[in-house]
């Protein structure tokens, strides 16, 4: 039996506007044009908002959660008549999942790459050569570790 | 000396994976008389679905860093990528409405010697094209791909959320369609016009399923090519066609171009100079029909 945690929603980040949960009247406008909902029966923005509101979100912030299937298309943001912004709720849940160590490996690796080298992908020798052949200017990459300083550690 | 100067925010996907798009963009800027400043110190914007998914505060800090680097050059910023555009625009908005969350971030960045993020405009190149089309860019058009049917795929983060991206109607865009029309081509409308390319879904099979539906609809509508505004959409629809063919045997043969590549060609670039051989779906047939 799932345990209800009425204080759960307070854990969501307040940086983005994921806080309009209480306005949701469960109309499903967010579901109709959701590309992820069309392909995953478990991905339902309306239900994600409800589960978050009720605080029965362990599965959503757990390993292999369906939240990582969000296309980030913002259709739900536009279509919601109540300003609930389900996509921001999904992002806030992703943040919690990451903090719990439950984010998929690819996500953690990508984040690590950006934080360490400043880019999502390294500059390979063949790409360097291709850039030279095309005649585009030499690329200026950030200094290794420069972002760690401003991220505080 | 160019009259209008902008700082280029190159992002990382275009310079590190698709430099042919950068090449075309630089050709286009130059041909249209737009000066470009290459700033030092920019990083990944950062990418707004995975890095942001890992940690909003980190994502915002790095985005603010990039805004501060741009500030040093006091020029409006132009991006070639929907992801960069979305991240920088959204970070700018958070800074303006949520001073509490950003005060500490900004002071940490300022301590490295960078200026505070100010009021520079962040422009997607699509925005720039539409704003400067009449007074400037239209005069540089030398080759008109008369009769080409061109399907635009805007990509989600250029259009939505409309209140932040401030570009066009989020579900019925018409601005870039007018540009296509004015270079003599026909903008092809198709079912699912503003649908997502599916790139961000973690499940690759379902992700390609979304791309495939989009490609099918574009093919049915009779397009000769697809034009995108984002390197992630580019990869999904170009490389994606090869993956879809391997998995399902479906063949679309729809060459994909970045809008800047189309405009570079229209401004007189020689196709052989622009690196189209690096595209996965061969573009030669389209190029010889409309730009020879």
Short mmCIF file of C-alpha atoms in Angstrom, two decimals:
data_model
loop_
_atom_site.label_atom_id
_atom_site.label_comp_id
_atom_site.label_asym_id
_atom_site.label_seq_id
_atom_site.Cartn_x
_atom_site.Cartn_y
_atom_site.Cartn_z
CA UNK A 1 0.00 0.00 0.00
CA UNK A 2 1.49 3.34 -1.04
CA UNK A 3 2.23 5.78 1.73
CA UNK A 4 0.87 9.31 1.34
CA UNK A 5 3.27 12.12 2.19
CA UNK A 6 1.35 15.41 2.22
CA UNK A 7 4.60 17.38 2.61
CA UNK A 8 6.25 15.81 -0.43
CA UNK A 9 5.51 18.70 -2.82
CA UNK A 10 7.46 21.05 -0.55
CA UNK A 11 10.65 19.24 -1.60
CA UNK A 12 10.25 20.37 -5.20
CA UNK A 13 12.69 23.04 -6.26
CA UNK A 14 11.31 26.54 -6.00
CA UNK A 15 13.58 27.92 -8.72
CA UNK A 16 11.20 27.20 -11.55
CA UNK A 17 7.44 27.53 -11.28
CA UNK A 18 6.63 23.95 -10.34
CA UNK A 19 4.58 25.22 -7.45
CA UNK A 20 1.18 25.64 -9.08
CA UNK A 21 0.15 22.07 -8.32
CA UNK A 22 -2.82 23.11 -6.24
CA UNK A 23 -4.46 24.74 -9.23
CA UNK A 24 -4.64 21.46 -11.18
CA UNK A 25 -8.25 20.34 -11.66
CA UNK A 26 -7.28 17.12 -13.43
CA UNK A 27 -8.74 18.07 -16.82
CA UNK A 28 -6.16 16.14 -18.90
CA UNK A 29 -5.44 18.97 -21.33
CA UNK A 30 -1.79 18.13 -20.72
CA UNK A 31 -2.26 14.50 -21.76
CA UNK A 32 -3.86 14.91 -25.19
CA UNK A 33 -0.81 16.18 -27.06
CA UNK A 34 1.93 14.68 -24.89
CA UNK A 35 4.24 12.66 -27.16
CA UNK A 36 5.49 10.58 -24.23
CA UNK A 37 1.95 9.82 -23.01
CA UNK A 38 1.06 8.62 -26.50
CA UNK A 39 3.81 6.01 -26.27
CA UNK A 40 4.02 5.11 -22.59
CA UNK A 41 0.79 4.34 -20.74
CA UNK A 42 2.63 5.01 -17.44
CA UNK A 43 3.63 8.49 -18.57
CA UNK A 44 0.61 10.63 -17.85
CA UNK A 45 1.29 14.26 -16.90
CA UNK A 46 -2.08 14.57 -15.15
CA UNK A 47 -1.33 11.55 -12.96
CA UNK A 48 2.24 12.73 -12.35
CA UNK A 49 0.88 16.02 -11.02
CA UNK A 50 -1.69 14.22 -8.86
CA UNK A 51 0.84 11.76 -7.43
CA UNK A 52 3.16 14.63 -6.61
CA UNK A 53 0.39 16.58 -4.95
CA UNK A 54 -0.65 13.58 -2.86
CA UNK A 55 2.95 12.69 -2.12
CA UNK A 56 2.84 9.17 -3.53
CA UNK A 57 5.81 9.74 -5.77
CA UNK A 58 8.34 7.09 -4.69
CA UNK A 59 8.06 5.32 -8.02
CA UNK A 60 8.48 8.57 -9.93
CA UNK A 61 11.72 9.43 -8.16
CA UNK A 62 12.94 5.81 -8.10
CA UNK A 63 15.19 3.85 -10.43
CA UNK A 64 13.98 3.45 -14.04
CA UNK A 65 11.33 6.08 -13.54
CA UNK A 66 9.16 6.96 -16.50
CA UNK A 67 9.81 10.69 -15.91
CA UNK A 68 12.97 10.43 -18.04
CA UNK A 69 10.76 9.82 -21.07
CA UNK A 70 9.50 13.41 -21.04
CA UNK A 71 10.11 14.94 -24.48
CA UNK A 72 10.38 18.43 -22.91
CA UNK A 73 8.14 19.70 -25.72
CA UNK A 74 6.26 22.16 -23.48
CA UNK A 75 2.89 21.24 -25.01
CA UNK A 76 1.57 20.68 -21.49
CA UNK A 77 2.86 24.06 -20.38
CA UNK A 78 0.99 25.77 -23.21
CA UNK A 79 -2.21 23.75 -23.02
CA UNK A 80 -2.75 23.84 -19.24
CA UNK A 81 -5.61 26.24 -18.48
CA UNK A 82 -4.50 26.52 -14.86
CA UNK A 83 -0.84 27.41 -15.18
CA UNK A 84 0.21 24.18 -13.47
CA UNK A 85 3.11 23.58 -15.90
CA UNK A 86 3.41 19.80 -15.62
CA UNK A 87 6.81 19.88 -17.35
CA UNK A 88 8.26 21.90 -14.48
CA UNK A 89 6.89 19.33 -12.04
CA UNK A 90 8.60 16.59 -14.08
CA UNK A 91 11.89 18.53 -14.02
CA UNK A 92 11.63 19.03 -10.26
CA UNK A 93 10.99 15.29 -9.84
CA UNK A 94 14.02 14.52 -12.01
CA UNK A 95 16.12 16.71 -9.71
CA UNK A 96 14.91 14.72 -6.69
CA UNK A 97 15.58 11.42 -8.45
CA UNK A 98 19.10 12.60 -9.25
CA UNK A 99 19.71 13.59 -5.61
CA UNK A 100 18.56 10.13 -4.55
CA UNK A 101 21.08 8.56 -6.92
CA UNK A 102 18.30 7.24 -9.11
CA UNK A 103 18.97 9.11 -12.35
CA UNK A 104 19.89 7.02 -15.41
CA UNK A 105 23.61 6.59 -16.04
CA UNK A 106 23.55 8.66 -19.27
CA UNK A 107 22.13 11.65 -17.45
CA UNK A 108 24.78 11.60 -14.73
CA UNK A 109 27.52 11.15 -17.33
CA UNK A 110 26.30 14.09 -19.38
CA UNK A 111 26.12 16.31 -16.31
CA UNK A 112 29.61 15.24 -15.28
CA UNK A 113 30.97 16.10 -18.73
CA UNK A 114 29.46 19.60 -18.67
CA UNK A 115 30.68 20.32 -15.15
CA UNK A 116 34.19 19.04 -15.79
CA UNK A 117 34.94 20.05 -19.36
CA UNK A 118 32.22 22.62 -20.03
CA UNK A 119 30.82 20.75 -23.02
CA UNK A 120 28.57 17.74 -23.64
CA UNK A 121 31.07 16.09 -25.92
CA UNK A 122 34.86 16.19 -26.34
CA UNK A 123 36.70 17.69 -29.31
CA UNK A 124 38.12 14.71 -31.18
CA UNK A 125 41.14 14.92 -33.49
CA UNK A 126 39.00 14.08 -36.49
CA UNK A 127 36.59 16.88 -35.63
CA UNK A 128 39.49 19.27 -35.23
CA UNK A 129 40.62 18.29 -38.71
CA UNK A 130 37.13 18.62 -40.13
CA UNK A 131 36.88 22.14 -38.69
CA UNK A 132 40.19 23.05 -40.31
CA UNK A 133 39.08 21.65 -43.66
CA UNK A 134 35.87 23.65 -43.48
CA UNK A 135 37.81 26.75 -42.57
CA UNK A 136 35.91 27.64 -39.40
CA UNK A 137 37.89 29.46 -36.69
CA UNK A 138 39.78 27.58 -34.02
CA UNK A 139 37.41 26.61 -31.27
CA UNK A 140 37.81 28.23 -27.87
CA UNK A 141 37.01 25.64 -25.23
CA UNK A 142 36.57 26.55 -21.57
CA UNK A 143 39.46 25.88 -19.24
CA UNK A 144 39.21 22.45 -17.64
CA UNK A 145 37.61 22.80 -14.21
CA UNK A 146 36.66 26.45 -14.63
CA UNK A 147 33.00 25.74 -13.91
CA UNK A 148 33.71 23.77 -10.74
CA UNK A 149 34.90 27.02 -9.18
CA UNK A 150 31.60 28.83 -9.64
CA UNK A 151 29.59 25.74 -8.74
CA UNK A 152 31.24 25.82 -5.35
CA UNK A 153 33.35 22.65 -5.26
CA UNK B 1 32.90 47.34 -41.01
CA UNK B 2 29.59 45.72 -40.30
CA UNK B 3 26.94 48.02 -38.85
CA UNK B 4 25.27 45.41 -36.71
CA UNK B 5 27.46 43.31 -34.47
CA UNK B 6 26.40 40.35 -32.40
CA UNK B 7 28.12 37.94 -30.07
CA UNK B 8 27.84 34.39 -31.36
CA UNK B 9 26.89 31.82 -28.75
CA UNK B 10 28.00 28.70 -30.63
CA UNK B 11 26.85 26.09 -28.09
CA UNK B 12 28.60 22.74 -28.20
CA UNK B 13 26.66 20.49 -30.54
CA UNK B 14 27.21 22.60 -33.65
CA UNK B 15 30.95 23.32 -33.25
CA UNK B 16 31.78 19.83 -31.93
CA UNK B 17 29.52 17.65 -34.08
CA UNK B 18 28.14 19.66 -36.98
CA UNK B 19 30.71 22.32 -37.87
CA UNK B 20 29.28 22.45 -41.39
CA UNK B 21 26.30 24.28 -39.84
CA UNK B 22 28.67 26.77 -38.21
CA UNK B 23 30.43 27.24 -41.52
CA UNK B 24 27.14 28.05 -43.27
CA UNK B 25 26.02 30.36 -40.46
CA UNK B 26 29.25 32.34 -40.67
CA UNK B 27 28.92 32.60 -44.45
CA UNK B 28 25.35 33.80 -44.08
CA UNK B 29 26.16 36.40 -41.39
CA UNK B 30 28.98 37.76 -43.49
CA UNK B 31 26.94 37.86 -46.70
CA UNK B 32 24.12 39.67 -44.92
CA UNK B 33 26.50 42.24 -43.47
CA UNK B 34 26.19 41.11 -39.87
CA UNK B 35 29.35 41.29 -37.77
CA UNK B 36 30.07 38.41 -35.41
CA UNK B 37 32.12 38.49 -32.23
CA UNK B 38 33.63 35.21 -31.02
CA UNK B 39 33.81 35.43 -27.25
CA UNK B 40 36.10 33.37 -25.06
CA UNK B 41 34.80 31.57 -22.01
CA UNK B 42 31.44 30.25 -23.19
CA UNK B 43 30.56 26.71 -22.11
CA UNK B 44 27.69 24.35 -22.90
CA UNK B 45 24.55 26.48 -22.35
CA UNK B 46 23.86 23.91 -20.50
CA UNK B 47 21.61 21.54 -22.32
CA UNK B 48 18.03 21.99 -21.01
CA UNK B 49 16.64 18.50 -20.49
CA UNK B 50 19.35 16.26 -19.04
CA UNK B 51 21.69 18.67 -17.26
CA UNK B 52 18.66 20.65 -16.11
CA UNK B 53 17.02 17.38 -15.08
CA UNK B 54 20.02 16.54 -12.91
CA UNK B 55 20.00 19.85 -11.07
CA UNK B 56 18.17 23.09 -11.75
CA UNK B 57 20.48 25.15 -9.52
CA UNK B 58 23.61 23.93 -11.34
CA UNK B 59 21.97 24.43 -14.72
CA UNK B 60 21.01 27.98 -13.75
CA UNK B 61 24.50 28.75 -12.44
CA UNK B 62 26.20 27.70 -15.68
CA UNK B 63 23.58 29.49 -17.79
CA UNK B 64 24.14 32.65 -15.73
CA UNK B 65 27.89 32.27 -16.24
CA UNK B 66 27.31 32.30 -20.00
CA UNK B 67 25.09 35.37 -19.75
CA UNK B 68 27.87 37.13 -17.79
CA UNK B 69 30.50 36.16 -20.38
CA UNK B 70 28.24 37.63 -23.07
CA UNK B 71 27.78 40.77 -21.01
CA UNK B 72 31.50 41.47 -21.27
CA UNK B 73 31.07 42.15 -24.98
CA UNK B 74 27.97 44.37 -24.69
CA UNK B 75 26.37 42.99 -27.84
CA UNK B 76 23.13 41.12 -28.29
CA UNK B 77 23.67 37.38 -28.45
CA UNK B 78 22.75 35.11 -31.35
CA UNK B 79 22.32 31.34 -30.97
CA UNK B 80 21.96 28.70 -33.69
CA UNK B 81 20.35 26.13 -31.42
CA UNK B 82 16.94 25.84 -29.74
CA UNK B 83 18.50 24.31 -26.64
CA UNK B 84 20.91 27.21 -26.14
CA UNK B 85 18.13 29.67 -26.89
CA UNK B 86 15.77 28.08 -24.42
CA UNK B 87 18.37 27.84 -21.65
CA UNK B 88 19.65 31.40 -21.99
CA UNK B 89 16.19 32.94 -22.35
CA UNK B 90 14.81 31.02 -19.41
CA UNK B 91 17.79 31.79 -17.20
CA UNK B 92 17.39 35.45 -18.07
CA UNK B 93 13.76 35.31 -17.01
CA UNK B 94 14.51 33.50 -13.75
CA UNK B 95 17.12 36.15 -12.93
CA UNK B 96 14.58 38.89 -13.57
CA UNK B 97 11.75 37.42 -11.50
CA UNK B 98 13.51 35.34 -8.86
CA UNK B 99 16.27 37.52 -7.43
CA UNK B 100 16.31 35.44 -4.27
CA UNK B 101 17.42 32.28 -6.08
CA UNK B 102 19.97 34.05 -8.25
CA UNK B 103 21.57 36.64 -5.94
CA UNK B 104 24.17 34.25 -4.57
CA UNK B 105 24.91 32.69 -7.97
CA UNK B 106 25.55 36.10 -9.48
CA UNK B 107 27.84 37.21 -6.67
CA UNK B 108 29.91 34.01 -7.01
CA UNK B 109 30.31 34.66 -10.76
CA UNK B 110 31.10 38.34 -10.21
CA UNK B 111 33.95 37.36 -7.91
CA UNK B 112 35.71 35.84 -10.95
CA UNK B 113 35.79 39.30 -12.51
CA UNK B 114 32.83 39.00 -14.87
CA UNK B 115 30.13 41.69 -15.10
CA UNK B 116 26.59 41.16 -13.85
CA UNK B 117 24.11 39.78 -16.38
CA UNK B 118 22.19 42.73 -17.75
CA UNK B 119 19.71 43.44 -20.44
CA UNK B 120 21.38 42.03 -23.55
CA UNK B 121 18.92 40.46 -25.91
CA UNK B 122 19.21 36.73 -26.53
CA UNK B 123 18.20 36.05 -30.11
CA UNK B 124 17.74 32.78 -31.91
CA UNK B 125 19.05 33.18 -35.43
CA UNK B 126 15.43 32.66 -36.57
CA UNK B 127 14.48 35.74 -34.62
CA UNK B 128 17.31 37.71 -36.13
CA UNK B 129 16.35 36.63 -39.65
CA UNK B 130 12.76 37.73 -39.22
CA UNK B 131 13.68 41.06 -37.62
CA UNK B 132 16.31 42.00 -40.17
CA UNK B 133 14.77 40.41 -43.26
CA UNK B 134 13.31 43.51 -44.83
CA UNK B 135 15.87 46.16 -44.10
CA UNK B 136 18.90 43.93 -44.66
CA UNK B 137 18.93 40.23 -45.37
CA UNK B 138 16.50 40.16 -48.31
CA UNK B 139 18.95 42.34 -50.25
CA UNK B 140 21.64 39.65 -50.01
CA UNK B 141 19.58 36.89 -51.62
CA UNK B 142 21.18 35.87 -54.90
CA UNK B 143 19.80 32.41 -55.58
CA UNK B 144 16.15 31.58 -55.24
CA UNK B 145 15.21 27.88 -54.95
CA UNK B 146 12.10 28.42 -57.08
CA UNK B 147 9.54 25.69 -56.70
CA UNK B 148 11.25 23.84 -53.84
CA UNK B 149 8.81 22.43 -51.30
CA UNK B 150 10.39 23.06 -47.93
CA UNK B 151 9.05 21.59 -44.70
CA UNK B 152 10.03 23.59 -41.65
CA UNK B 153 10.50 21.75 -38.38
CA UNK B 154 10.74 24.54 -35.81
CA UNK B 155 11.63 22.37 -32.83
CA UNK B 156 9.85 22.77 -29.51
CA UNK B 157 12.22 25.08 -27.70
CA UNK B 158 12.05 27.81 -30.31
CA UNK B 159 8.26 28.08 -29.95
CA UNK B 160 7.42 27.05 -26.40
CA UNK B 161 6.82 28.34 -23.82
CA UNK B 162 5.73 31.23 -26.03
CA UNK B 163 5.71 33.70 -23.14
CA UNK B 164 9.44 33.10 -22.61
CA UNK B 165 10.68 32.33 -26.13
CA UNK B 166 8.81 35.31 -27.59
CA UNK B 167 9.19 34.13 -31.16
CA UNK B 168 5.98 33.05 -32.86
CA UNK B 169 2.62 31.40 -32.23
CA UNK B 170 3.45 28.15 -30.35
CA UNK B 171 1.12 25.98 -32.43
CA UNK B 172 0.50 27.98 -35.62
CA UNK B 173 3.78 29.62 -36.53
CA UNK B 174 3.95 31.75 -39.68
CA UNK B 175 7.12 33.88 -39.51
CA UNK B 176 9.67 31.53 -41.06
CA UNK B 177 7.06 30.38 -43.58
CA UNK B 178 7.04 33.93 -44.95
CA UNK B 179 10.82 33.85 -45.30
CA UNK B 180 10.65 30.56 -47.24
CA UNK B 181 7.99 32.13 -49.41
CA UNK B 182 10.04 35.23 -50.10
CA UNK B 183 13.06 33.26 -51.36
CA UNK B 184 10.78 31.70 -53.98
CA UNK B 185 10.17 28.33 -52.31
CA UNK B 186 6.92 26.94 -50.92
CA UNK B 187 6.56 26.20 -47.22
CA UNK B 188 5.07 22.71 -46.97
CA UNK B 189 2.44 22.31 -44.29
CA UNK B 190 1.96 18.84 -42.86
CA UNK B 191 0.10 16.91 -40.18
CA UNK B 192 1.68 17.32 -36.76
CA UNK B 193 3.37 20.52 -37.89
CA UNK B 194 4.64 21.70 -34.51
CA UNK B 195 5.11 18.23 -33.02
CA UNK B 196 8.30 17.37 -31.20
CA UNK B 197 11.10 15.45 -33.01
CA UNK B 198 11.24 13.07 -30.05
CA UNK B 199 14.91 13.55 -29.41
CA UNK B 200 14.74 13.95 -25.61
CA UNK B 201 13.02 10.65 -24.80
CA UNK B 202 15.45 8.31 -23.08
CA UNK B 203 13.96 5.23 -24.78
CA UNK B 204 15.57 5.29 -28.23
CA UNK B 205 12.99 3.08 -29.88
CA UNK B 206 10.09 5.30 -28.84
CA UNK B 207 12.15 8.37 -29.61
CA UNK B 208 12.64 7.17 -33.20
CA UNK B 209 8.99 6.23 -33.38
CA UNK B 210 8.11 9.90 -32.85
CA UNK B 211 10.65 11.02 -35.47
CA UNK B 212 9.32 8.44 -37.89
CA UNK B 213 5.75 9.71 -37.56
CA UNK B 214 6.95 13.22 -38.28
CA UNK B 215 9.03 12.13 -41.30
CA UNK B 216 6.12 10.12 -42.69
CA UNK B 217 3.84 13.11 -42.50
CA UNK B 218 6.42 15.39 -44.15
CA UNK B 219 6.98 12.87 -46.93
CA UNK B 220 3.23 12.52 -47.56
CA UNK B 221 2.91 16.28 -47.84
CA UNK B 222 5.36 16.24 -50.75
CA UNK B 223 8.34 18.08 -49.26
CA UNK B 224 11.69 18.09 -51.05
CA UNK B 225 13.63 18.73 -47.86
CA UNK B 226 13.33 19.59 -44.17
CA UNK B 227 14.69 22.74 -42.62
CA UNK B 228 15.44 22.81 -38.89
CA UNK B 229 16.56 25.44 -36.39
CA UNK B 230 18.41 23.22 -33.95
CA UNK B 231 21.30 20.73 -34.08
CA UNK B 232 19.48 18.26 -31.81
CA UNK B 233 16.48 18.21 -34.17
CA UNK B 234 18.97 18.01 -37.06
CA UNK B 235 20.59 14.91 -35.60
CA UNK B 236 17.26 13.31 -34.78
CA UNK B 237 15.85 13.81 -38.28
CA UNK B 238 19.06 13.26 -40.31
CA UNK B 239 20.89 10.47 -38.49
CA UNK B 240 17.46 9.29 -37.30
CA UNK B 241 16.47 8.42 -40.89
CA UNK B 242 19.42 6.00 -41.07
CA UNK B 243 18.47 4.41 -37.74
CA UNK B 244 14.81 4.12 -38.77
CA UNK B 245 15.79 2.53 -42.09
CA UNK B 246 17.92 -0.03 -40.25
CA UNK B 247 15.17 -0.89 -37.79
CA UNK B 248 12.02 -0.70 -39.88
CA UNK B 249 13.20 -0.59 -43.53
CA UNK B 250 11.28 2.68 -43.96
CA UNK B 251 13.05 5.04 -46.35
CA UNK B 252 12.21 8.73 -46.49
CA UNK B 253 15.17 10.21 -48.39
CA UNK B 254 14.47 13.67 -47.03
CA UNK B 255 17.61 15.80 -46.85
CA UNK B 256 17.77 17.93 -43.70
CA UNK B 257 19.25 21.42 -43.52
CA UNK B 258 19.69 24.01 -40.82
CA UNK B 259 17.92 27.24 -41.75
CA UNK B 260 21.34 28.95 -41.90
CA UNK B 261 22.50 26.42 -44.49
CA UNK B 262 19.49 27.21 -46.65
CA UNK B 263 20.14 30.94 -46.34
CA UNK B 264 23.88 30.57 -47.00
CA UNK B 265 22.98 28.83 -50.26
CA UNK B 266 20.44 31.53 -51.08
CA UNK B 267 23.14 34.15 -50.41
CA UNK B 268 25.31 32.52 -53.04
CA UNK B 269 27.51 30.05 -51.17
CA UNK B 270 28.96 27.30 -53.35
CA UNK B 271 27.35 24.04 -52.16
CA UNK B 272 30.67 22.17 -52.34
CA UNK B 273 32.20 24.58 -49.82
CA UNK B 274 29.61 23.93 -47.11
CA UNK B 275 30.38 20.35 -46.11
CA UNK B 276 27.07 18.72 -47.06
CA UNK B 277 28.96 15.44 -47.47
CA UNK B 278 28.82 15.19 -43.68
CA UNK B 279 25.04 14.90 -43.72
CA UNK B 280 23.77 11.35 -43.36
CA UNK B 281 20.89 11.71 -45.83
CA UNK B 282 22.49 12.70 -49.14
CA UNK B 283 21.66 16.27 -50.10
CA UNK B 284 23.20 16.23 -53.60
CA UNK B 285 20.00 15.68 -55.53
CA UNK B 286 18.21 18.57 -53.80
CA UNK B 287 21.22 20.85 -54.20
CA UNK B 288 21.60 20.20 -57.91
CA UNK B 289 17.89 20.69 -58.52
CA UNK B 290 17.60 23.98 -56.68
CA UNK B 291 21.05 25.48 -56.13
CA UNK B 292 23.20 24.60 -59.14
#
